[in-house]
Tab-separated table of C-alpha atoms in Angstrom:
chain	number	residue	atom	x	y	z
Z	595	THR	CA	-53.699	-45.015	54.425
Z	596	GLY	CA	-51.302	-42.279	53.430
Z	597	TRP	CA	-51.368	-43.125	49.714
Z	598	GLY	CA	-52.622	-40.436	47.364
Z	599	ARG	CA	-55.292	-41.102	44.759
Z	600	GLU	CA	-52.749	-41.119	41.912
Z	601	GLU	CA	-50.541	-43.602	43.786
Z	602	ALA	CA	-53.399	-45.998	44.392
Z	603	VAL	CA	-55.363	-45.932	41.139
Z	604	ASN	CA	-54.392	-48.718	38.738
Z	605	HIS	CA	-52.425	-50.484	41.472
Z	606	SER	CA	-53.656	-53.544	43.277
Z	607	SER	CA	-53.822	-53.719	47.048
Z	608	LEU	CA	-51.192	-56.443	46.913
Z	609	GLN	CA	-48.871	-54.146	44.945
Z	610	LEU	CA	-49.313	-51.466	47.585
Z	611	ASP	CA	-48.817	-54.072	50.306
Z	612	ILE	CA	-51.948	-52.828	52.068
Z	613	TRP	CA	-52.855	-56.149	53.673
Z	614	VAL	CA	-50.941	-57.089	56.827
Z	615	ASP	CA	-52.072	-60.646	56.146
Z	616	PRO	CA	-52.524	-61.121	52.365
Z	617	ALA	CA	-54.864	-64.041	53.038
Z	618	ASP	CA	-57.392	-61.504	54.389
Z	619	ARG	CA	-57.839	-60.141	50.833
Z	620	GLN	CA	-58.801	-63.544	49.484
Z	621	HIS	CA	-61.075	-64.146	52.476
Z	622	MET	CA	-62.919	-60.899	51.782
Z	623	ILE	CA	-63.352	-61.800	48.080
Z	624	ASP	CA	-64.578	-65.302	48.958
Z	625	VAL	CA	-67.152	-63.909	51.380
Z	626	VAL	CA	-68.443	-61.417	48.793
Z	627	ARG	CA	-68.679	-64.094	46.129
Z	628	GLY	CA	-70.364	-66.555	48.440
Z	629	ASP	CA	-72.803	-64.323	50.348
Z	630	GLY	CA	-73.125	-61.528	47.805
Z	631	PHE	CA	-71.667	-59.075	50.318
Z	632	CYS	CA	-69.520	-58.807	53.445
Z	633	GLU	CA	-70.374	-56.647	56.396
Z	634	ASN	CA	-68.202	-55.323	59.198
Z	635	LEU	CA	-65.282	-57.682	58.754
Z	636	GLN	CA	-62.265	-56.573	60.792
Z	637	PHE	CA	-58.873	-56.527	59.059
Z	638	ARG	CA	-55.432	-55.048	59.700
Z	639	PHE	CA	-53.927	-52.803	57.012
Z	640	HIS	CA	-50.500	-51.317	56.312
Z	641	LYS	CA	-50.276	-47.567	55.905
Z	642	LYS	CA	-47.782	-45.999	53.539
Z	643	ASP	CA	-45.394	-45.161	56.393
Z	644	GLY	CA	-45.335	-48.806	57.498
Z	645	SER	CA	-47.568	-48.339	60.532
Z	646	GLU	CA	-50.772	-50.337	60.931
Z	647	LEU	CA	-54.444	-49.489	61.243
Z	648	VAL	CA	-57.417	-51.642	62.094
Z	649	GLY	CA	-60.317	-51.304	59.679
Z	650	LEU	CA	-63.924	-52.451	59.733
Z	651	MET	CA	-64.780	-53.302	56.112
Z	652	SER	CA	-68.104	-53.751	54.374
Z	653	ALA	CA	-68.136	-54.674	50.651
Z	654	HIS	CA	-70.449	-55.847	47.915
Z	655	PRO	CA	-70.094	-56.544	44.166
Z	656	ILE	CA	-71.126	-53.963	41.560
Z	657	ARG	CA	-70.871	-53.777	37.772
Z	658	LEU	CA	-69.223	-50.635	36.445
Z	659	ASN	CA	-68.855	-49.952	32.717
Z	660	GLY	CA	-69.336	-53.648	32.063
Z	661	ILE	CA	-66.626	-54.626	34.516
Z	662	ASP	CA	-67.233	-56.709	37.655
Z	663	CYS	CA	-65.983	-54.715	40.633
Z	664	ILE	CA	-66.061	-54.767	44.403
Z	665	LEU	CA	-67.108	-51.604	46.214
Z	666	SER	CA	-65.794	-51.502	49.768
Z	667	VAL	CA	-66.114	-49.029	52.609
Z	668	THR	CA	-63.710	-49.277	55.514
Z	669	ARG	CA	-63.827	-47.352	58.803
Z	670	ASP	CA	-60.633	-46.783	60.768
Z	671	ILE	CA	-61.319	-48.272	64.227
Z	672	THR	CA	-57.696	-48.308	65.398
Z	673	GLU	CA	-58.317	-45.869	68.259
Z	674	ARG	CA	-61.480	-47.671	69.309
Z	675	ILE	CA	-59.602	-50.987	69.381
Z	676	ARG	CA	-56.784	-49.367	71.367
Z	677	ILE	CA	-59.264	-48.043	73.938
Z	678	GLU	CA	-61.082	-51.380	74.115
Z	679	ASP	CA	-57.791	-53.233	74.596
Z	680	ALA	CA	-56.784	-50.769	77.308
Z	681	LEU	CA	-60.129	-51.230	79.038
Z	682	ARG	CA	-59.838	-55.013	78.818
Z	683	GLN	CA	-56.314	-54.823	80.202
Z	684	LYS	CA	-57.492	-52.559	83.020
Z	685	GLU	CA	-60.412	-54.869	83.745
Z	686	ARG	CA	-58.050	-57.855	83.769
Z	687	TYR	CA	-55.781	-56.166	86.290
Z	688	GLN	CA	-58.754	-55.121	88.430
Z	689	ARG	CA	-60.157	-58.647	88.315
Z	690	ALA	CA	-56.745	-60.092	89.224
Z	691	LEU	CA	-56.508	-57.609	92.104
Z	692	LEU	CA	-59.968	-58.479	93.428
Z	693	ASP	CA	-59.577	-62.235	92.973
Z	694	ASN	CA	-56.256	-62.231	94.807
Z	695	PHE	CA	-57.706	-60.125	97.615
Z	696	PRO	CA	-58.156	-62.430	100.638
Z	697	PHE	CA	-61.524	-60.893	101.624
Z	698	ALA	CA	-64.939	-61.300	100.024
Z	699	VAL	CA	-65.470	-58.168	97.889
Z	700	TRP	CA	-68.639	-57.052	96.109
Z	701	LEU	CA	-70.282	-54.169	94.282
Z	702	LYS	CA	-74.066	-53.625	94.421
Z	703	ASN	CA	-76.493	-51.260	92.738
Z	704	THR	CA	-79.024	-49.160	94.671
Z	705	GLN	CA	-81.439	-52.126	94.688
Z	706	SER	CA	-78.811	-54.243	96.479
Z	707	GLN	CA	-78.310	-56.426	93.408
Z	708	PHE	CA	-74.774	-57.680	92.894
Z	709	LEU	CA	-72.941	-56.164	89.953
Z	710	SER	CA	-69.590	-57.812	90.641
Z	711	VAL	CA	-68.049	-60.184	93.203
Z	712	ASN	CA	-64.616	-61.745	93.563
Z	713	LYS	CA	-63.598	-65.388	93.960
Z	714	ALA	CA	-63.287	-65.121	97.742
Z	715	PHE	CA	-66.928	-64.022	97.904
Z	716	VAL	CA	-68.036	-67.049	95.875
Z	717	HIS	CA	-65.908	-69.350	98.031
Z	718	LEU	CA	-67.523	-68.065	101.228
Z	719	PHE	CA	-71.138	-67.462	100.265
Z	720	GLY	CA	-71.994	-68.524	96.760
Z	721	GLU	CA	-73.040	-71.585	94.917
Z	722	TYR	CA	-72.901	-69.384	91.804
Z	723	SER	CA	-69.914	-68.292	89.737
Z	724	PRO	CA	-68.936	-64.586	89.781
Z	725	ASP	CA	-70.761	-64.057	86.473
Z	726	GLU	CA	-73.875	-65.879	87.748
Z	727	MET	CA	-73.984	-63.586	90.779
Z	728	THR	CA	-74.727	-60.557	88.580
Z	729	GLY	CA	-78.312	-59.439	89.210
Z	730	ARG	CA	-78.777	-61.630	92.277
Z	731	ASN	CA	-79.086	-60.353	95.848
Z	732	ASP	CA	-78.440	-61.488	99.417
Z	733	PHE	CA	-81.748	-63.366	99.562
Z	734	ASP	CA	-80.290	-65.809	97.018
Z	735	ILE	CA	-77.272	-66.757	99.153
Z	736	VAL	CA	-78.027	-66.339	102.891
Z	737	PRO	CA	-81.042	-66.992	105.164
Z	738	ARG	CA	-83.827	-64.423	104.931
Z	739	HIS	CA	-83.273	-62.800	108.344
Z	740	ILE	CA	-79.602	-62.171	107.466
Z	741	ALA	CA	-80.488	-60.924	103.968
Z	742	GLU	CA	-82.997	-58.470	105.475
Z	743	ARG	CA	-80.280	-57.182	107.792
Z	744	HIS	CA	-77.885	-56.734	104.860
Z	745	ARG	CA	-80.523	-54.861	102.875
Z	746	ALA	CA	-81.177	-52.577	105.851
Z	747	THR	CA	-77.484	-51.711	106.229
Z	748	ASP	CA	-77.213	-51.119	102.462
Z	749	LEU	CA	-80.056	-48.602	102.706
Z	750	GLU	CA	-78.479	-46.994	105.774
Z	751	VAL	CA	-75.199	-46.508	103.909
Z	752	GLN	CA	-76.979	-45.154	100.817
Z	753	ASN	CA	-79.250	-42.770	102.726
Z	754	SER	CA	-76.511	-41.431	104.988
Z	755	ARG	CA	-73.821	-41.594	102.295
Z	756	GLN	CA	-71.491	-42.640	105.086
Z	757	LYS	CA	-69.344	-45.749	105.379
Z	758	MET	CA	-69.998	-48.249	108.167
Z	759	SER	CA	-68.432	-51.347	109.703
Z	760	VAL	CA	-70.299	-54.147	111.499
Z	761	GLU	CA	-69.513	-57.518	113.033
Z	762	GLU	CA	-72.020	-60.312	112.510
Z	763	GLU	CA	-72.406	-64.053	112.832
Z	764	ILE	CA	-73.340	-65.860	109.605
Z	765	LEU	CA	-74.037	-69.508	108.838
Z	766	THR	CA	-71.775	-70.725	105.999
Z	767	ASP	CA	-71.089	-74.327	104.987
Z	768	GLY	CA	-73.205	-75.519	107.905
Z	769	SER	CA	-71.102	-73.729	110.548
Z	770	HIS	CA	-71.417	-70.394	112.311
Z	771	LYS	CA	-68.680	-67.913	111.529
Z	772	TRP	CA	-68.028	-64.324	112.543
Z	773	PHE	CA	-67.423	-61.707	109.854
Z	774	GLU	CA	-66.343	-58.095	109.937
Z	775	THR	CA	-68.136	-56.263	107.121
Z	776	TYR	CA	-67.215	-52.853	105.708
Z	777	LYS	CA	-69.637	-50.964	103.456
Z	778	ALA	CA	-69.381	-47.616	101.683
Z	779	PRO	CA	-71.563	-45.692	99.211
Z	780	VAL	CA	-70.508	-45.535	95.552
Z	781	ILE	CA	-70.891	-41.951	94.271
Z	782	ASP	CA	-69.835	-40.766	90.808
Z	783	ASP	CA	-68.148	-37.454	89.882
Z	784	ASN	CA	-71.556	-35.787	89.515
Z	785	GLY	CA	-72.599	-36.751	93.040
Z	786	GLU	CA	-75.047	-39.410	91.850
Z	787	LEU	CA	-75.433	-42.462	94.096
Z	788	LEU	CA	-74.709	-45.665	92.165
Z	789	GLY	CA	-74.891	-48.267	94.939
Z	790	THR	CA	-72.624	-49.748	97.614
Z	791	VAL	CA	-69.233	-51.401	97.692
Z	792	GLY	CA	-67.951	-53.545	100.518
Z	793	PHE	CA	-65.890	-56.423	101.767
Z	794	SER	CA	-66.247	-59.072	104.469
Z	795	ARG	CA	-63.475	-60.900	106.236
Z	796	ASP	CA	-63.661	-63.960	108.460
Z	797	ILE	CA	-62.796	-62.973	112.046
Z	798	SER	CA	-63.853	-66.267	113.647
Z	799	GLU	CA	-60.329	-67.006	114.897
Z	800	ARG	CA	-60.111	-63.533	116.423
Z	801	LYS	CA	-63.476	-64.045	118.139
Z	802	ILE	CA	-62.297	-67.392	119.512
Z	803	ALA	CA	-59.140	-65.723	120.821
Z	804	GLU	CA	-61.163	-62.899	122.373
Z	805	GLU	CA	-63.489	-65.405	124.010
Z	806	GLU	CA	-60.500	-67.330	125.344
Z	807	ILE	CA	-58.998	-64.130	126.757
Z	808	ARG	CA	-62.341	-63.273	128.350
Z	809	ARG	CA	-62.610	-66.782	129.754
Z	810	LEU	CA	-59.125	-66.597	131.245
Z	811	ALA	CA	-59.865	-63.167	132.699
Z	812	PHE	CA	-63.281	-63.910	134.194
Z	813	TYR	CA	-63.536	-67.678	134.674
Z	814	ASP	CA	-61.753	-70.172	136.878
Z	815	SER	CA	-59.606	-72.431	134.701
Z	816	LEU	CA	-60.265	-75.548	136.812
Z	817	THR	CA	-64.032	-75.430	137.413
Z	818	HIS	CA	-64.990	-73.000	134.607
Z	819	LEU	CA	-67.069	-71.074	137.143
Z	820	PRO	CA	-66.894	-67.273	137.348
Z	821	ASN	CA	-63.781	-66.180	139.251
Z	822	ARG	CA	-63.407	-63.459	141.895
Z	823	ARG	CA	-63.302	-60.643	139.308
Z	824	LEU	CA	-66.538	-61.687	137.584
Z	825	LEU	CA	-68.154	-62.457	140.946
Z	826	LEU	CA	-67.579	-58.897	142.149
Z	827	ASP	CA	-68.996	-57.509	138.889
Z	828	ARG	CA	-72.119	-59.656	139.107
Z	829	LEU	CA	-72.542	-58.813	142.787
Z	830	GLN	CA	-72.428	-55.119	141.930
Z	831	GLN	CA	-75.118	-55.633	139.273
Z	832	ALA	CA	-77.204	-57.733	141.664
Z	833	LEU	CA	-77.071	-55.021	144.325
Z	834	ALA	CA	-78.200	-52.404	141.804
Z	835	SER	CA	-81.055	-54.646	140.677
Z	836	CYS	CA	-82.041	-55.321	144.290
Z	837	SER	CA	-82.143	-51.586	144.998
Z	838	ARG	CA	-84.418	-50.957	141.989
Z	839	SER	CA	-86.837	-53.847	142.573
Z	840	GLY	CA	-87.000	-53.761	146.365
Z	841	ARG	CA	-86.492	-57.531	146.461
Z	842	GLU	CA	-83.983	-59.192	148.741
Z	843	LEU	CA	-80.633	-60.629	147.718
Z	844	ALA	CA	-78.700	-63.443	149.419
Z	845	VAL	CA	-75.031	-64.383	149.229
Z	846	LEU	CA	-73.948	-67.856	150.292
Z	847	PHE	CA	-70.298	-68.371	151.230
Z	848	ILE	CA	-69.354	-72.056	150.973
Z	849	ASP	CA	-66.176	-73.613	152.339
Z	850	LEU	CA	-65.298	-77.304	152.061
Z	851	ASP	CA	-64.485	-78.976	155.370
Z	852	ASN	CA	-61.101	-80.701	155.748
Z	853	PHE	CA	-60.106	-80.027	152.147
Z	854	LYS	CA	-56.452	-79.553	153.090
Z	855	THR	CA	-56.412	-83.016	154.659
Z	856	LEU	CA	-57.737	-84.574	151.422
Z	857	ASN	CA	-55.083	-82.741	149.397
Z	858	ASP	CA	-52.317	-83.841	151.740
Z	859	THR	CA	-53.365	-87.505	151.837
Z	860	LEU	CA	-54.568	-88.181	148.261
Z	861	GLY	CA	-52.764	-85.444	146.345
Z	862	HIS	CA	-53.712	-82.259	144.561
Z	863	ASP	CA	-54.988	-84.106	141.472
Z	864	ILE	CA	-57.678	-85.759	143.579
Z	865	GLY	CA	-58.398	-82.425	145.248
Z	866	ASP	CA	-58.921	-80.867	141.820
Z	867	LEU	CA	-61.356	-83.637	140.874
Z	868	LEU	CA	-63.337	-82.915	144.052
Z	869	LEU	CA	-63.477	-79.190	143.259
Z	870	LYS	CA	-64.785	-79.928	139.758
Z	871	GLN	CA	-67.551	-82.183	141.065
Z	872	VAL	CA	-68.478	-79.676	143.764
Z	873	ALA	CA	-68.793	-76.991	141.064
Z	874	GLU	CA	-71.111	-79.234	139.016
Z	875	ARG	CA	-73.305	-80.018	142.032
Z	876	LEU	CA	-73.516	-76.356	143.020
Z	877	ALA	CA	-74.574	-75.319	139.517
Z	878	ALA	CA	-77.263	-78.007	139.517
Z	879	SER	CA	-78.604	-76.862	142.897
Z	880	VAL	CA	-79.532	-73.268	141.946
Z	881	ARG	CA	-81.703	-71.540	139.376
Z	882	GLU	CA	-80.390	-70.706	135.926
Z	883	GLY	CA	-80.221	-66.970	136.664
Z	884	ASP	CA	-78.269	-67.381	139.924
Z	885	THR	CA	-74.489	-67.092	140.058
Z	886	VAL	CA	-72.087	-69.769	141.297
Z	887	ALA	CA	-68.451	-68.633	141.536
Z	888	ARG	CA	-65.169	-69.978	142.836
Z	889	LEU	CA	-63.561	-67.423	145.100
Z	890	GLY	CA	-60.317	-69.383	145.361
Z	891	GLY	CA	-59.007	-72.586	146.925
Z	892	ASP	CA	-61.975	-74.519	148.317
Z	893	GLU	CA	-64.149	-71.408	148.723
Z	894	PHE	CA	-67.280	-70.905	146.597
Z	895	VAL	CA	-69.907	-68.167	146.519
Z	896	VAL	CA	-73.534	-68.349	145.375
Z	897	ILE	CA	-75.603	-65.223	144.619
Z	898	LEU	CA	-79.365	-65.680	144.891
Z	899	GLU	CA	-81.262	-62.849	143.191
Z	900	ASP	CA	-84.898	-61.857	142.978
Z	901	LEU	CA	-85.944	-63.267	146.335
Z	902	SER	CA	-89.089	-62.108	148.136
Z	903	ASP	CA	-89.428	-58.458	149.135
Z	904	SER	CA	-90.223	-59.744	152.639
Z	905	VAL	CA	-87.041	-60.237	154.643
Z	906	TYR	CA	-88.515	-63.270	156.458
Z	907	GLU	CA	-89.675	-64.981	153.287
Z	908	ALA	CA	-86.347	-64.198	151.611
Z	909	ALA	CA	-84.466	-65.721	154.562
Z	910	ALA	CA	-86.564	-68.876	154.277
Z	911	GLN	CA	-85.893	-69.082	150.533
Z	912	ALA	CA	-82.144	-68.688	151.041
Z	913	GLU	CA	-82.164	-71.308	153.828
Z	914	LEU	CA	-84.011	-73.735	151.550
Z	915	VAL	CA	-81.331	-73.356	148.870
Z	916	GLY	CA	-78.618	-73.749	151.499
Z	917	GLU	CA	-80.167	-77.027	152.705
Z	918	LYS	CA	-80.361	-78.239	149.090
Z	919	ILE	CA	-76.666	-77.459	148.578
Z	920	LEU	CA	-75.752	-79.213	151.830
Z	921	ALA	CA	-77.610	-82.324	150.740
Z	922	ALA	CA	-75.971	-82.309	147.296
Z	923	LEU	CA	-72.424	-81.776	148.557
Z	924	ASN	CA	-72.781	-84.372	151.331
Z	925	GLN	CA	-73.302	-87.153	148.779
Z	926	PRO	CA	-70.290	-89.496	148.267
Z	927	TYR	CA	-67.704	-88.628	145.586
Z	928	ASP	CA	-65.966	-91.006	143.202
Z	929	LEU	CA	-62.560	-89.426	142.672
Z	930	ASP	CA	-60.603	-91.557	140.231
Z	931	GLY	CA	-61.416	-94.721	142.140
Z	932	HIS	CA	-61.273	-93.105	145.575
Z	933	HIS	CA	-64.674	-93.023	147.266
Z	934	CYS	CA	-64.721	-89.985	149.521
Z	935	LEU	CA	-67.105	-88.000	151.656
Z	936	SER	CA	-66.834	-84.237	151.958
Z	937	SER	CA	-69.035	-81.803	153.804
Z	938	PRO	CA	-69.368	-78.024	153.363
Z	939	SER	CA	-69.890	-75.141	155.756
Z	940	ILE	CA	-72.218	-72.410	154.495
Z	941	GLY	CA	-72.639	-68.858	155.704
Z	942	ILE	CA	-75.547	-66.768	154.387
Z	943	ALA	CA	-75.811	-62.984	154.235
Z	944	LEU	CA	-79.196	-61.451	153.412
Z	945	LEU	CA	-78.644	-58.078	151.847
Z	946	LYS	CA	-81.308	-55.577	152.673
Z	947	GLU	CA	-82.089	-52.788	150.238
Z	948	GLY	CA	-79.718	-49.827	150.618
Z	949	GLU	CA	-77.863	-51.331	153.579
Z	950	ALA	CA	-75.231	-53.489	151.897
Z	951	THR	CA	-71.994	-52.900	150.023
Z	952	ILE	CA	-69.887	-55.397	148.138
Z	953	ASP	CA	-67.306	-55.334	150.939
């Protein structure tokens, strides 16, 4: 406290103004009288120079030379309290940082158990509070097949001690969302592996935008069929597959008869309705693995893959599909109240192995 023995002896603590809060002295005496002792009560004390210390006091009554006394032992815990306050302040700032971070953030041990998560994580994945997540794992919050995948990537990060980034689709709140997940190993100053840290962010809007860009680049905006660019790509793949398997490949070029006349007499809106219905009928006339594309205007192309390895049988198969398409497209059309008939012309090229190019 800074007071010497001679200064303190025969002076009361109140005379020395030791107690920051004088009521603490009476509280200590009341506890000793009531319980017969006090143990580890925390008080603040004045030092001689006016500064303060925090003490942890234990006291009990004794009788000395016929006089009732109180024997107390106090440990100075000022530095410990300062460190604890600093740690709490640091933890508060870290928690505020994590909770205001817009991504789901977590820390796991080497067994993939959560040690800490932020509010964004709970909002996205958890029915538990951040504190309730401690000790839980992915199996508690996502379907098993996703949890197994998360555990596998945790182990990959831990074993390789390398960070990684993945994109994955996860079911949350009853809807499928895309997330970009970053994971990294947590290694202390001694090189010991402690677990993994990571964050996930919702990239569903980006995926939708990417899909829209892809759709605009590779699909016809009117009929939603593959456009010329995607047609050429699929034709290239079909030719490569044909060369490997030895089976024949057929391409059907379809042109609508008198389409210009319909556009000129009923208008382009009616022409667009016809093109949409033609696209639907074409798609319904071929197998699921075949390609139907709009080349442009009133021109369509169908790719028939995996036909017979016999050129004659393959020709018969392609002709059969062509007849089916003719029958479907020759049916009457209801175009916004206009009942119309439209017929197609179809040309078929049978592509023999090694003899055909896209051109």
